Short mmCIF file of C-alpha atoms in Angstrom, two decimals:
data_model
loop_
_atom_site.label_atom_id
_atom_site.label_comp_id
_atom_site.label_asym_id
_atom_site.label_seq_id
_atom_site.Cartn_x
_atom_site.Cartn_y
_atom_site.Cartn_z
CA ALA B 1 114.06 165.87 96.00
CA GLN B 2 111.37 164.17 97.97
CA THR B 3 112.13 160.67 99.22
CA VAL B 4 109.95 157.94 100.65
CA THR B 5 111.36 155.29 102.96
CA GLN B 6 109.79 151.99 103.92
CA SER B 7 112.08 150.39 106.46
CA GLN B 8 110.36 146.99 106.58
CA PRO B 9 111.14 144.91 103.47
CA GLU B 10 108.94 142.08 104.80
CA MET B 11 106.23 141.71 107.41
CA SER B 12 104.01 138.85 108.44
CA VAL B 13 100.74 138.71 110.35
CA GLN B 14 98.42 136.01 111.58
CA GLU B 15 95.01 135.93 109.97
CA ALA B 16 92.50 138.10 111.92
CA GLU B 17 95.30 139.97 113.68
CA THR B 18 96.44 143.57 113.18
CA VAL B 19 99.62 144.71 111.46
CA THR B 20 101.19 148.13 110.95
CA LEU B 21 103.40 149.03 107.99
CA SER B 22 105.77 151.97 108.39
CA CYS B 23 106.55 154.81 106.01
CA THR B 24 108.51 158.01 106.40
CA TYR B 25 109.07 160.73 103.85
CA ASP B 26 111.10 163.83 103.37
CA THR B 27 109.72 167.05 101.92
CA SER B 28 109.95 170.79 102.29
CA GLU B 29 106.38 171.27 101.07
CA SER B 30 103.48 171.96 103.43
CA ASP B 31 100.68 170.80 101.13
CA TYR B 32 100.94 167.33 99.63
CA TYR B 33 99.24 163.95 99.37
CA LEU B 34 100.17 160.54 100.68
CA PHE B 35 98.99 157.17 99.41
CA TRP B 36 99.22 153.49 100.17
CA TYR B 37 99.01 151.19 97.15
CA LYS B 38 98.68 147.41 97.20
CA GLN B 39 100.29 145.19 94.56
CA PRO B 40 99.05 141.57 94.76
CA PRO B 41 100.74 138.74 92.84
CA SER B 42 98.84 139.81 89.72
CA ARG B 43 101.01 142.98 89.90
CA GLN B 44 97.98 145.24 89.43
CA MET B 45 98.50 148.35 91.57
CA ILE B 46 95.43 149.17 93.64
CA LEU B 47 94.89 152.26 95.77
CA VAL B 48 94.29 151.34 99.41
CA ILE B 49 94.01 154.72 101.07
CA ARG B 50 94.78 158.41 100.49
CA GLN B 51 95.60 161.24 102.91
CA GLU B 52 95.73 164.97 102.27
CA ALA B 53 98.43 166.67 104.34
CA TYR B 54 96.20 169.61 105.24
CA LYS B 55 93.72 167.29 106.94
CA GLN B 56 94.53 166.44 110.55
CA GLN B 57 92.07 163.58 110.69
CA ASN B 58 93.55 160.22 109.79
CA ALA B 59 92.01 158.55 106.74
CA THR B 60 90.10 155.29 107.17
CA GLU B 61 88.81 152.79 104.62
CA ASN B 62 87.06 149.83 106.24
CA ARG B 63 89.82 147.68 107.80
CA PHE B 64 92.57 150.03 106.65
CA SER B 65 93.57 153.16 108.53
CA VAL B 66 96.58 155.43 108.68
CA ASN B 67 98.49 157.17 111.42
CA PHE B 68 99.60 160.44 109.84
CA GLN B 69 102.15 162.39 111.86
CA LYS B 70 102.95 165.49 109.81
CA ALA B 71 105.63 166.91 112.08
CA ALA B 72 107.43 163.58 112.18
CA LYS B 73 106.82 163.02 108.45
CA SER B 74 105.44 159.60 109.18
CA PHE B 75 102.56 157.80 107.45
CA SER B 76 101.93 154.27 108.71
CA LEU B 77 99.23 151.88 107.50
CA LYS B 78 97.27 149.73 109.94
CA ILE B 79 95.45 146.68 108.66
CA SER B 80 92.93 145.28 111.11
CA ASP B 81 91.39 141.81 111.03
CA SER B 82 93.94 140.71 108.42
CA GLN B 83 92.66 138.43 105.67
CA LEU B 84 94.48 136.06 103.36
CA GLY B 85 93.65 138.37 100.47
CA ASP B 86 95.65 141.16 102.10
CA ALA B 87 98.88 139.35 101.23
CA ALA B 88 100.70 141.60 98.75
CA MET B 89 103.42 144.20 98.29
CA TYR B 90 102.44 147.51 99.83
CA PHE B 91 103.88 150.76 98.55
CA CYS B 92 103.80 154.11 100.27
CA ALA B 93 103.74 157.09 97.89
CA TYR B 94 104.08 160.86 98.16
CA SER B 95 102.81 163.46 95.73
CA HIS B 96 103.00 167.24 95.72
CA ASN B 97 101.65 167.35 92.23
CA ASN B 98 100.93 164.05 90.50
CA ASN B 99 103.82 164.51 88.13
CA ASP B 100 106.29 163.92 90.94
CA MET B 101 104.67 160.97 92.70
CA ARG B 102 107.42 159.16 94.60
CA PHE B 103 107.20 155.60 95.83
CA GLY B 104 108.94 153.73 98.60
CA ALA B 105 110.71 150.41 97.98
CA GLY B 106 107.73 148.44 99.28
CA THR B 107 106.89 146.04 102.10
CA ARG B 108 105.96 142.45 101.34
CA LEU B 109 103.13 141.37 103.65
CA THR B 110 102.51 137.68 104.32
CA VAL B 111 99.30 136.57 106.01
CA LYS B 112 99.50 133.28 107.87
CA PRO B 113 96.34 131.15 108.17
CA ASP E 1 84.74 148.91 81.35
CA GLY E 2 86.95 151.94 81.85
CA GLY E 3 90.59 151.36 82.53
CA ILE E 4 94.17 151.25 81.33
CA THR E 5 95.40 148.59 78.97
CA GLN E 6 99.06 147.74 78.55
CA SER E 7 100.32 145.42 75.87
CA PRO E 8 101.96 143.07 75.52
CA LYS E 9 102.11 141.46 78.95
CA TYR E 10 105.50 139.90 78.20
CA LEU E 11 108.07 141.21 75.73
CA PHE E 12 111.45 139.93 74.71
CA ARG E 13 114.05 142.11 73.03
CA LYS E 14 117.38 141.38 71.52
CA GLU E 15 120.25 143.60 72.50
CA GLY E 16 120.56 146.60 70.20
CA GLN E 17 116.90 146.67 69.25
CA ASN E 18 114.31 149.30 70.01
CA VAL E 19 110.98 148.11 71.36
CA THR E 20 107.69 149.94 72.00
CA LEU E 21 105.35 149.29 74.91
CA SER E 22 101.71 150.21 74.41
CA CYS E 23 99.50 152.04 76.94
CA GLU E 24 95.89 152.98 76.21
CA GLN E 25 93.29 154.48 78.57
CA ASN E 26 89.58 155.15 78.14
CA LEU E 27 89.14 157.06 81.40
CA ASN E 28 89.34 160.47 79.71
CA HIS E 29 92.32 161.31 81.92
CA ASP E 30 94.60 164.19 80.99
CA ALA E 31 97.73 162.94 82.74
CA MET E 32 99.63 159.75 81.95
CA TYR E 33 102.82 158.27 83.40
CA TRP E 34 105.39 155.55 82.84
CA TYR E 35 107.13 153.86 85.75
CA ARG E 36 109.82 151.24 85.92
CA GLN E 37 109.76 148.67 88.73
CA ASP E 38 112.87 146.77 89.78
CA PRO E 39 113.09 144.43 92.77
CA GLY E 40 113.76 146.30 96.01
CA GLN E 41 113.51 149.74 94.40
CA GLY E 42 109.82 150.50 94.22
CA LEU E 43 108.58 152.48 91.22
CA ARG E 44 110.67 155.05 89.43
CA LEU E 45 109.21 157.67 87.11
CA ILE E 46 110.44 157.54 83.50
CA TYR E 47 108.22 160.07 81.70
CA TYR E 48 104.93 161.82 82.30
CA SER E 49 102.49 163.77 80.17
CA GLN E 50 100.03 166.33 81.47
CA ILE E 51 98.30 166.98 78.17
CA VAL E 52 98.30 165.90 74.54
CA ASN E 53 101.46 166.80 72.60
CA ASP E 54 103.37 167.54 75.79
CA PHE E 55 105.53 165.33 77.97
CA GLN E 56 108.29 165.71 80.54
CA LYS E 57 111.24 163.61 81.69
CA GLY E 58 111.08 161.86 85.02
CA ASP E 59 113.97 160.62 87.13
CA ILE E 60 115.26 157.92 84.77
CA ALA E 61 114.41 159.08 81.22
CA GLU E 62 117.77 158.23 79.63
CA GLY E 63 117.38 155.52 77.00
CA TYR E 64 113.62 155.96 76.75
CA SER E 65 111.31 158.02 74.53
CA VAL E 66 107.58 158.68 74.49
CA SER E 67 104.89 160.38 72.42
CA ARG E 68 101.45 161.72 73.26
CA GLU E 69 99.65 162.30 69.97
CA LYS E 70 96.27 161.25 71.36
CA LYS E 71 94.74 161.70 74.79
CA GLU E 72 94.12 157.97 75.06
CA SER E 73 97.58 156.75 74.16
CA PHE E 74 101.06 157.12 75.67
CA PRO E 75 103.49 154.60 74.12
CA LEU E 76 106.96 154.10 75.57
CA THR E 77 109.93 153.19 73.39
CA VAL E 78 112.89 151.49 75.03
CA THR E 79 115.87 152.31 72.84
CA SER E 80 119.18 150.53 72.43
CA ALA E 81 120.72 153.32 74.53
CA GLN E 82 119.02 151.93 77.65
CA LYS E 83 121.80 149.83 79.19
CA ASN E 84 119.70 147.71 81.53
CA PRO E 85 116.18 147.52 80.14
CA THR E 86 115.07 144.26 81.73
CA ALA E 87 112.34 145.31 84.18
CA PHE E 88 108.63 145.51 84.83
CA TYR E 89 107.02 148.61 83.29
CA LEU E 90 103.83 150.19 84.60
CA CYS E 91 101.69 152.80 82.90
CA ALA E 92 99.33 154.98 84.93
CA SER E 93 96.90 157.83 84.43
CA SER E 94 95.13 160.40 86.56
CA ILE E 95 92.43 162.98 85.96
CA ASP E 96 95.03 165.71 85.91
CA ALA E 97 98.54 166.27 87.16
CA GLY E 98 97.99 168.80 89.89
CA SER E 99 95.24 167.77 92.27
CA GLY E 100 96.70 164.82 94.13
CA THR E 101 94.09 162.50 92.74
CA GLU E 102 94.45 158.77 92.53
CA ALA E 103 96.65 157.28 89.82
CA PHE E 104 95.14 154.29 88.02
CA PHE E 105 97.57 151.65 86.80
CA GLY E 106 97.67 149.17 83.97
CA GLN E 107 98.64 145.55 84.54
CA GLY E 108 102.20 146.08 83.39
CA THR E 109 104.61 144.77 80.77
CA ARG E 110 107.52 142.54 81.66
CA LEU E 111 110.43 143.31 79.32
CA THR E 112 113.33 140.90 79.07
CA VAL E 113 116.48 141.40 77.02
CA VAL E 114 117.75 138.16 75.50
#
């Protein structure tokens, strides 16, 4: 079974600084999808960024970017110019087909003013 | 506005009782999912449905049941057989179950056994 590991239960960053959240996964598949979801205190899950495994180029969405290392099975999220509104739980997720989407345990990000 | 609606937001259940959590979507999505969220464990898949009148067990289906009689609706029943039902439950949907598309989530239901 595929597993997703987030080794950082908590992280903190100073406002306007950059922070990187780590994620590793285990799979025997060659074609799959990776996601980062944000869960703010409202508990509404929001998609931050998505990466297709067959694409070598790292996905970018404004201040959010990923470092996708397929051979190492690593998928880290970089948040640049951190804002107070970035404070949330962040979940890394893996999907081969959507019916087996697997989530990591999450990283709680605190942004200090 | 298109989206997923879960109700109620908070639910209290006495031990030994069944309780049903509602999930409705107006996104015209084929696939729907139920996840359970416990502290420190991320989200775990309970059941999923790829199409009306069809559903499959996820990793932790014991003590739960679902139905998918309409495309828009995917209710989850927490039965008395579920030994530790207190948790946060999230419903999600996606266009289909095979393309790696984004899953859209409801706002969740917090279930507490009293």
